[in-house]
Coordinates of C-alpha atoms and ligand atoms in Angstrom, one line a residue:
M1143 CA 18.6 -1.8 34.2
E1144 CA 17.7 -5.1 32.4
P1145 CA 17.7 -5.6 29.0
V1146 CA 14.1 -5.2 27.5
K1147 CA 13.4 -8.2 26.6
V1148 CA 11.9 -9.8 22.9
G1149 CA 10.1 -12.2 20.8
L1150 CA 9.8 -12.6 17.0
L1151 CA 6.4 -15.3 16.5
G1152 CA 8.3 -15.9 12.8
L1153 CA 12.0 -15.8 11.9
G1154 CA 11.5 -16.2 8.1
T1155 CA 12.6 -12.3 6.0
V1156 CA 10.9 -10.2 8.5
G1157 CA 12.1 -11.7 11.4
G1158 CA 15.9 -12.7 10.4
G1159 CA 16.0 -9.2 9.2
V1160 CA 15.1 -8.0 12.5
V1161 CA 17.7 -9.9 14.8
N1162 CA 20.2 -9.0 12.1
V1163 CA 19.4 -5.3 12.6
L1164 CA 19.4 -5.3 16.2
Q1165 CA 23.1 -7.5 16.3
R1166 CA 24.9 -5.3 13.2
N1167 CA 23.7 -2.0 15.8
A1168 CA 22.9 -2.8 18.8
S1169 CA 25.2 -0.6 20.6
E1170 CA 23.6 2.7 18.4
I1171 CA 20.3 1.4 18.7
S1172 CA 20.5 0.5 23.0
R1173 CA 22.4 4.6 23.1
R1174 CA 19.0 5.3 22.0
A1175 CA 16.8 3.4 23.6
G1176 CA 18.6 4.0 26.3
R1177 CA 17.9 0.1 27.5
E1178 CA 19.8 -3.3 26.0
I1179 CA 17.5 -4.8 24.0
R1180 CA 17.9 -8.8 23.1
V1181 CA 15.4 -11.2 21.2
T1182 CA 15.8 -13.4 23.9
H1183 CA 13.3 -16.4 22.3
A1184 CA 11.3 -17.2 18.4
V1185 CA 9.0 -18.8 17.0
A1186 CA 9.3 -20.7 13.8
R1187 CA 7.3 -23.2 11.6
T1188 CA 10.2 -25.4 11.8
L1189 CA 14.0 -25.7 13.5
D1190 CA 15.7 -27.2 11.6
K1191 CA 16.0 -24.9 8.9
D1192 CA 19.0 -22.6 7.5
R1193 CA 18.4 -19.2 8.4
I1194 CA 20.3 -14.7 6.8
C1195 CA 19.8 -14.6 10.7
G1196 CA 22.2 -16.2 13.5
V1197 CA 20.2 -17.9 16.3
N1198 CA 23.1 -18.9 18.7
D1199 CA 22.0 -16.3 21.8
I1200 CA 17.5 -17.3 21.1
E1201 CA 15.7 -19.4 22.4
L1202 CA 13.8 -21.8 19.6
S1203 CA 10.4 -22.7 19.4
T1204 CA 7.1 -23.5 17.6
D1205 CA 5.2 -22.7 19.7
A1206 CA 3.4 -19.5 19.4
H1207 CA 1.0 -19.8 22.3
A1208 CA 3.9 -20.8 24.3
L1209 CA 5.3 -17.4 23.5
V1210 CA 2.8 -15.2 23.6
N1211 CA 2.1 -16.7 27.1
H1212 CA 6.6 -16.3 28.8
P1213 CA 6.1 -14.0 31.9
D1214 CA 9.3 -13.0 30.9
I1215 CA 9.5 -11.1 27.2
D1216 CA 7.9 -8.2 26.9
I1217 CA 7.1 -6.9 23.4
I1218 CA 5.8 -9.7 21.0
A1219 CA 6.9 -8.4 17.5
E1220 CA 4.3 -10.3 15.1
L1221 CA 6.3 -10.9 11.8
I1222 CA 4.1 -14.4 11.0
G1223 CA 1.3 -11.9 8.3
G1224 CA -1.8 -13.8 8.4
T1225 CA -5.5 -12.4 10.2
E1226 CA -6.6 -15.4 11.7
L1227 CA -3.6 -17.1 14.1
S1228 CA -1.7 -13.8 14.5
K1229 CA -5.3 -12.2 15.9
E1230 CA -5.5 -15.0 18.2
L1231 CA -1.7 -14.5 19.3
V1232 CA -1.7 -10.4 19.7
L1233 CA -5.0 -10.2 21.4
T1234 CA -3.6 -13.0 23.6
A1235 CA -0.2 -11.0 24.5
I1236 CA -2.3 -7.8 24.9
E1237 CA -4.1 -9.6 27.5
N1238 CA -1.3 -10.4 29.3
G1239 CA -0.1 -6.9 29.0
K1240 CA 2.5 -7.1 26.2
H1241 CA 3.4 -4.6 24.0
I1242 CA 2.7 -6.0 20.0
V1243 CA 5.1 -4.4 17.3
T1244 CA 3.9 -6.1 14.2
A1245 CA 4.8 -5.7 10.2
N1246 CA 1.5 -7.1 9.5
K1247 CA -0.7 -5.2 7.3
A1248 CA -3.4 -7.3 6.5
L1249 CA -4.6 -8.7 10.5
I1250 CA -4.3 -3.9 11.0
A1251 CA -6.3 -3.5 8.2
I1252 CA -9.0 -5.8 9.3
H1253 CA -8.7 -6.3 12.3
G1254 CA -7.0 -3.2 13.5
N1255 CA -10.4 -1.5 15.6
E1256 CA -10.8 -4.4 17.4
I1257 CA -6.7 -5.0 18.4
F1258 CA -6.2 -0.8 19.2
E1259 CA -9.5 -1.2 21.6
A1260 CA -7.3 -4.1 23.5
A1261 CA -4.4 -2.5 24.1
Q1262 CA -6.1 0.8 24.3
N1263 CA -8.3 -1.1 27.8
K1264 CA -5.1 -3.3 29.1
G1265 CA -2.7 0.1 28.8
V1266 CA -0.2 -1.2 26.0
M1267 CA 1.6 -0.5 22.4
V1268 CA 0.6 -1.6 19.3
A1269 CA 3.2 -0.3 16.8
F1270 CA 2.4 -1.5 12.9
E1271 CA 5.4 0.9 11.2
A1272 CA 6.3 -1.5 8.9
A1273 CA 3.0 -2.4 8.2
V1274 CA 3.3 0.0 5.1
A1275 CA 5.6 1.4 2.7
G1276 CA 9.1 -1.0 3.9
G1277 CA 10.5 1.1 6.0
I1278 CA 9.8 4.1 4.5
P1279 CA 9.1 6.3 8.1
I1280 CA 5.3 7.6 6.9
I1281 CA 3.3 6.1 9.4
K1282 CA 5.8 8.0 11.8
T1283 CA 5.4 11.0 9.4
L1284 CA 2.2 11.6 9.3
R1285 CA 0.8 10.9 12.3
E1286 CA 3.5 13.0 13.8
G1287 CA 5.6 15.0 12.0
L1288 CA 2.7 16.1 10.2
T1289 CA 0.2 16.9 13.5
G1290 CA -0.7 20.7 12.5
N1291 CA -2.5 19.8 9.3
R1292 CA -5.6 18.7 7.7
I1293 CA -4.5 16.0 5.1
E1294 CA -6.1 16.5 1.8
W1295 CA -5.0 13.8 0.3
L1296 CA -1.8 10.7 -0.3
A1297 CA -1.3 9.3 -2.7
G1298 CA 1.4 5.7 -2.9
I1299 CA 3.2 3.5 -5.2
I1300 CA 2.8 0.9 -1.8
N1301 CA 3.5 -2.2 -3.6
G1302 CA 7.4 -2.6 -4.1
T1303 CA 6.6 -6.2 -5.7
G1304 CA 3.9 -5.0 -8.2
N1305 CA 6.7 -2.0 -8.8
F1306 CA 8.8 -4.4 -9.4
I1307 CA 6.8 -6.2 -11.9
L1308 CA 6.0 -3.3 -13.7
T1309 CA 9.2 -2.5 -14.2
E1310 CA 11.3 -4.9 -15.2
M1311 CA 8.2 -6.1 -17.3
R1312 CA 8.7 -1.7 -19.2
D1313 CA 13.2 -1.9 -18.5
K1314 CA 13.4 -4.9 -20.1
G1315 CA 10.8 -6.4 -21.3
R1316 CA 10.6 -9.3 -18.7
D1317 CA 7.3 -11.8 -18.8
F1318 CA 5.5 -11.0 -16.5
A1319 CA 5.2 -14.8 -13.8
D1320 CA 10.4 -14.3 -14.8
V1321 CA 9.1 -11.3 -12.6
L1322 CA 7.4 -12.5 -10.0
K1323 CA 9.3 -15.4 -9.3
E1324 CA 12.2 -13.2 -9.2
A1325 CA 10.3 -11.7 -6.8
Q1326 CA 9.3 -13.6 -4.5
A1327 CA 13.1 -14.8 -4.2
L1328 CA 13.6 -11.8 -2.6
G1329 CA 11.7 -12.0 0.1
Y1330 CA 9.3 -8.6 -1.6
A1331 CA 6.3 -10.5 -2.1
E1332 CA 3.2 -11.8 0.0
A1333 CA 2.9 -15.8 1.0
D1334 CA 0.1 -15.7 -1.7
P1335 CA 1.5 -13.2 -4.6
A1336 CA -2.0 -12.5 -6.4
F1337 CA -2.0 -10.2 -2.7
D1338 CA 0.2 -8.6 -4.5
I1339 CA -0.7 -8.6 -8.4
D1340 CA -4.8 -7.6 -7.5
G1341 CA -3.8 -4.9 -4.8
T1342 CA -5.4 -6.6 -2.1
D1343 CA -1.6 -5.5 -0.8
A1344 CA -2.0 -1.9 -1.2
A1345 CA -5.8 -1.7 -0.7
H1346 CA -4.8 -3.2 3.3
K1347 CA -1.7 -0.6 3.3
L1348 CA -4.1 2.0 2.0
T1349 CA -6.9 1.8 4.4
I1350 CA -3.9 1.9 7.8
L1351 CA -2.6 5.4 5.6
A1352 CA -6.4 7.3 5.3
S1353 CA -7.6 5.9 9.0
I1354 CA -4.0 7.8 10.4
A1355 CA -3.9 11.1 7.5
F1356 CA -8.6 12.1 8.0
G1357 CA -9.0 10.3 11.7
I1358 CA -10.7 7.9 10.4
P1359 CA -11.7 4.3 11.8
L1360 CA -10.1 1.4 9.6
Q1361 CA -12.6 0.6 6.5
Y1362 CA -10.9 -2.3 4.5
E1363 CA -13.9 -3.2 3.0
K1364 CA -14.7 0.0 1.9
V1365 CA -11.7 0.6 -0.2
Y1366 CA -12.6 0.3 -4.3
K1367 CA -9.5 -2.1 -5.8
E1368 CA -7.7 -3.0 -9.4
G1369 CA -4.5 -4.1 -9.3
I1370 CA -1.3 -4.5 -11.8
D1371 CA -2.8 -7.8 -13.6
K1372 CA -4.8 -4.6 -15.6
I1373 CA -2.0 -3.2 -17.6
T1374 CA -1.2 -3.7 -20.5
R1375 CA 2.7 -3.5 -22.8
E1376 CA 0.2 -1.6 -25.9
D1377 CA -0.9 1.0 -22.1
V1378 CA 2.3 1.5 -21.6
F1379 CA 3.2 2.1 -24.3
Y1380 CA 0.7 4.2 -25.7
A1381 CA 0.2 6.5 -22.8
E1382 CA 4.3 7.6 -22.3
Q1383 CA 3.0 8.8 -26.6
F1384 CA 1.0 11.7 -24.1
G1385 CA 3.8 11.7 -21.3
Y1386 CA 2.8 9.8 -18.4
R1387 CA 4.6 6.6 -17.2
I1388 CA 1.9 4.1 -15.5
K1389 CA 1.6 3.5 -11.6
H1390 CA 0.4 1.5 -9.2
L1391 CA -1.4 3.7 -6.4
G1392 CA -3.5 4.4 -3.6
I1393 CA -5.6 7.1 -3.3
A1394 CA -7.1 8.8 -0.6
K1395 CA -9.2 12.4 -0.8
D1396 CA -10.7 14.1 1.1
T1397 CA -13.7 15.4 -0.9
E1398 CA -17.4 17.1 -0.2
V1399 CA -18.6 13.6 -1.4
G1400 CA -16.8 12.0 1.5
I1401 CA -13.6 10.6 1.5
E1402 CA -12.9 8.7 -1.8
L1403 CA -10.7 5.4 -1.5
R1404 CA -8.5 3.5 -4.5
V1405 CA -5.9 1.6 -5.9
H1406 CA -5.7 1.0 -9.3
P1407 CA -3.1 1.5 -11.7
T1408 CA -3.0 5.4 -12.4
L1409 CA -1.5 7.4 -15.4
I1410 CA 1.0 10.4 -13.9
P1411 CA 2.8 13.0 -15.6
E1412 CA 6.6 11.3 -16.2
R1413 CA 8.4 14.9 -14.6
R1414 CA 6.8 14.0 -12.0
L1415 CA 9.3 13.3 -9.4
I1416 CA 6.4 10.1 -8.2
A1417 CA 6.6 8.6 -11.8
N1418 CA 10.3 7.8 -12.2
V1419 CA 9.9 5.6 -9.0
D1420 CA 10.8 2.6 -9.7
G1421 CA 11.8 -1.0 -8.8
V1422 CA 11.4 -2.2 -5.4
M1423 CA 10.9 1.2 -4.2
N1424 CA 8.2 3.1 -2.8
A1425 CA 6.8 6.5 -2.2
V1426 CA 4.5 8.1 -0.8
L1427 CA 3.0 12.4 -2.0
V1428 CA 1.2 13.6 0.6
K1429 CA -1.0 16.5 -0.3
G1430 CA -1.0 18.7 3.7
D1431 CA -2.7 22.4 3.4
A1432 CA 0.0 24.3 5.7
V1433 CA 3.1 22.2 4.8
G1434 CA 2.2 21.6 1.5
P1435 CA 3.0 18.4 -0.7
T1436 CA 5.3 16.3 1.1
L1437 CA 7.0 12.7 -0.6
Q1438 CA 8.2 10.1 1.3
Y1439 CA 10.9 7.6 -1.4
G1440 CA 12.6 4.4 0.1
A1441 CA 12.6 0.6 0.0
G1442 CA 8.9 -0.9 0.1
A1443 CA 9.5 -5.2 0.6
G1444 CA 12.9 -6.4 2.1
A1445 CA 15.1 -8.0 4.7
D1446 CA 16.9 -5.1 5.9
P1447 CA 14.5 -2.4 4.7
T1448 CA 11.3 -4.1 6.5
A1449 CA 13.9 -5.1 9.7
S1450 CA 14.3 -0.8 9.6
A1451 CA 10.9 0.1 10.1
V1452 CA 10.2 -3.1 12.5
V1453 CA 13.3 -2.0 14.9
A1454 CA 11.8 2.0 15.0
D1455 CA 8.6 0.4 16.9
I1456 CA 9.9 -1.7 19.6
V1457 CA 13.0 1.2 19.8
D1458 CA 10.2 4.1 20.0
V1459 CA 8.1 1.1 22.4
V1460 CA 11.1 0.8 25.0
R1461 CA 11.0 4.9 24.7
V1462 CA 7.3 5.2 26.3
L1463 CA 7.5 1.6 28.5
T1464 CA 7.0 4.1 31.7
T1465 CA 4.9 6.5 29.4
D1466 CA 1.6 6.6 30.7
P1467 CA -0.5 5.6 28.3
E1468 CA -2.8 8.8 28.1
N1469 CA -0.1 10.4 26.8
R1470 CA 1.5 8.0 23.9
V1471 CA 1.2 9.5 20.7
P1472 CA -2.6 7.9 19.6
H1473 CA -2.5 4.5 16.9
L1474 CA -4.6 6.8 14.5
A1475 CA -2.6 9.7 15.5
F1476 CA -6.2 11.0 16.3
Q1477 CA -7.3 10.3 20.4
A1478 CA -9.2 7.2 19.8
D1479 CA -12.6 9.2 21.1
S1480 CA -12.5 11.5 18.2
L1481 CA -12.7 9.8 15.3
S1482 CA -14.5 10.7 12.5
E1483 CA -17.0 8.9 11.0
T1484 CA -17.1 10.6 8.1
P1485 CA -18.7 8.7 5.0
I1486 CA -16.2 6.8 2.1
A1487 CA -17.1 8.2 -1.4
A1488 CA -19.2 5.9 -3.8
M1489 CA -16.9 5.2 -6.6
G1490 CA -19.3 6.9 -9.3
D1491 CA -18.6 9.5 -7.3
I1492 CA -15.2 10.5 -7.4
K1493 CA -13.6 12.9 -10.0
T1494 CA -11.2 11.7 -11.9
A1495 CA -9.7 12.3 -15.6
Y1496 CA -9.4 9.0 -17.7
Y1497 CA -7.1 7.2 -20.0
L1498 CA -9.7 5.2 -22.4
R1499 CA -8.5 2.6 -25.2
M1500 CA -11.0 0.8 -27.9
D1501 CA -10.3 -1.0 -31.0
A1502 CA -12.7 0.3 -33.3
V1503 CA -14.1 -0.2 -37.3
E1504 CA -11.9 1.4 -40.2
R1505 CA -14.4 2.9 -41.1
P1506 CA -15.6 7.0 -41.4
G1507 CA -18.2 7.9 -38.9
V1508 CA -16.9 6.0 -36.2
L1509 CA -15.7 8.8 -34.2
A1510 CA -17.9 10.8 -34.8
E1511 CA -20.2 7.8 -33.1
V1512 CA -18.0 7.6 -30.0
T1513 CA -17.2 11.7 -29.0
G1514 CA -21.4 11.9 -30.1
I1515 CA -21.3 10.1 -26.6
F1516 CA -18.6 11.9 -24.5
A1517 CA -20.9 15.1 -25.6
E1518 CA -24.4 13.7 -24.9
G1519 CA -22.2 12.6 -21.4
G1520 CA -20.4 16.2 -21.1
I1521 CA -17.9 14.1 -21.1
S1522 CA -14.4 16.8 -22.6
I1523 CA -11.4 15.1 -24.0
E1524 CA -7.4 16.3 -23.9
A1525 CA -6.2 14.2 -26.4
I1526 CA -6.9 11.7 -29.1
R1527 CA -4.7 9.3 -30.4
Q1528 CA -5.7 6.7 -33.4
Q1529 CA -3.1 4.3 -32.9
E1530 CA -1.4 1.2 -36.0
P1531 CA -3.3 -1.5 -36.0
A1532 CA -2.0 -5.1 -35.8
E1533 CA -1.2 -7.3 -38.4
G1534 CA -4.5 -8.6 -39.3
A1535 CA -6.1 -7.1 -36.8
G1536 CA -9.0 -5.6 -38.7
F1537 CA -9.6 -2.9 -36.4
V1538 CA -8.2 0.8 -35.4
P1539 CA -6.5 1.1 -31.5
I1540 CA -8.0 4.1 -31.1
V1541 CA -6.4 6.1 -27.3
F1542 CA -8.9 9.4 -26.1
L1543 CA -7.2 11.4 -22.2
T1544 CA -10.4 13.3 -21.5
Y1545 CA -10.6 16.4 -19.0
I1546 CA -12.3 15.2 -15.0
V1547 CA -15.9 13.5 -15.0
R1548 CA -17.7 12.3 -12.5
E1549 CA -17.3 8.4 -12.7
Q1550 CA -20.6 7.3 -13.4
A1551 CA -21.5 9.8 -16.2
M1552 CA -18.1 7.6 -17.7
N1553 CA -18.6 4.5 -16.8
E1554 CA -22.8 5.0 -18.9
A1555 CA -20.3 6.5 -21.4
I1556 CA -18.4 3.2 -21.2
S1557 CA -21.5 0.9 -21.9
L1558 CA -22.9 2.8 -24.7
I1559 CA -19.5 3.1 -26.5
E1560 CA -19.2 -1.2 -26.0
A1561 CA -22.5 -1.5 -27.5
L1562 CA -21.3 0.2 -30.9
D1563 CA -21.6 -1.6 -33.9
S1564 CA -18.2 -0.2 -34.6
I1565 CA -15.9 -1.1 -31.0
N1566 CA -14.8 -4.9 -30.7
G1567 CA -15.2 -6.1 -27.0
T1568 CA -14.3 -3.5 -24.1
V1569 CA -13.4 -0.8 -24.0
T1570 CA -10.6 -0.5 -21.3
R1571 CA -11.1 2.6 -19.2
I1572 CA -7.1 3.5 -16.5
R1573 CA -7.5 6.6 -14.1
V1574 CA -5.0 10.3 -14.9
E1575 CA -4.2 11.3 -12.0
H1576 CA -2.5 14.2 -12.2
L1577 CA -1.1 14.5 -8.1
G1578 CA -0.3 19.2 -8.8
Ligands
HSE332 N1 4.1 -7.4 -0.4 C1 4.8 -5.8 -0.5 C2 5.0 -5.5 -1.7 C3 5.8 -6.8 0.7 O1 5.7 -6.0 -2.2 O2 5.3 -4.7 -1.0 C4 5.6 -5.0 1.5 O3 5.0 -5.6 2.1

């Protein structure tokens, strides 16, 4: 049989990794796919550049439009990122009857509904395993392996760069900017690393996971987002005193008030496996009604791990090239005409426990004022600890852990506490999830 011809849009970290993995494991891969898979063309920004892969057998060019219009190419692997040019190229390729494999979470999270509709109309596949959690096959797991379950919730460390930075800061006391530079050099970070820091990248990935888990359309604009820039060394230290780790989590939960979609720093009990996922590693906990909790763990970024997912998608596409499009696994796990309109829960309605840190004046009655506000708001305190003040600070840090409460009640209590004369500045609030 003729080899399947793949055109790569992008030959950077991920594109280079894909060429390497396809070359290194060519024999195994063609035995699995039933056909030889050959990268025949690739588009790069510049042609005269050192690359992590050999390109001798590949026709290189800078013309992305020519690639997606090339009559001989069967599968386009979109690895350039961004949401404008990539969308235009992917839609053109689909229009030309080509199958798409992409690692682009922003593209899928923001334009996926439109792209899947176009693909369905043309009977082509759009595969995106590499878009979420790097090398972990979490899309396949949710879409196929857990398809018998009603998914109750999922929670994941889904940004490798952010987890790498937090781990290096905590374990080695390294400086934020310095670790970020290393993450960029290792090819972990986004083209705009602000996306890794402010939670945007994790929000893109959570959007995709939630759609597949709950059978809802992609709704990136409804994800609540906080980044790792909010986490301080003091909070990491104080959390550990209570037996918790701080991780940046993406959380999606099916609740009676709708589906919670949120990414933010989170305290997790240190005994949970996911609390011990460090460095660039990612992990996704999925709770299904039948299977119970499952945990998938692996590298969340980097050339080879991401290439592992891209190549798996290419093989999946090759295997179903001759299958009737109606009989393929649906893009979002549920049939396109069976997506549900379950609302996304307002943040004020979510229920979670909290870690709160505030700087208080050292005088009698201050704690009573604060706990009085908690009592008024129906907020129950699980633990409280007064910390050593920094030298010459004039204020003492007080840390509270609360039981589960509605976010709106907590917002009101925090406003009242911040208005007290005895409290200096703002209250730091980090949500706590027990993930039990
Ligand atoms: N910048 C992303 C991360 C790459 O660090 O997780 C993988 O999506």
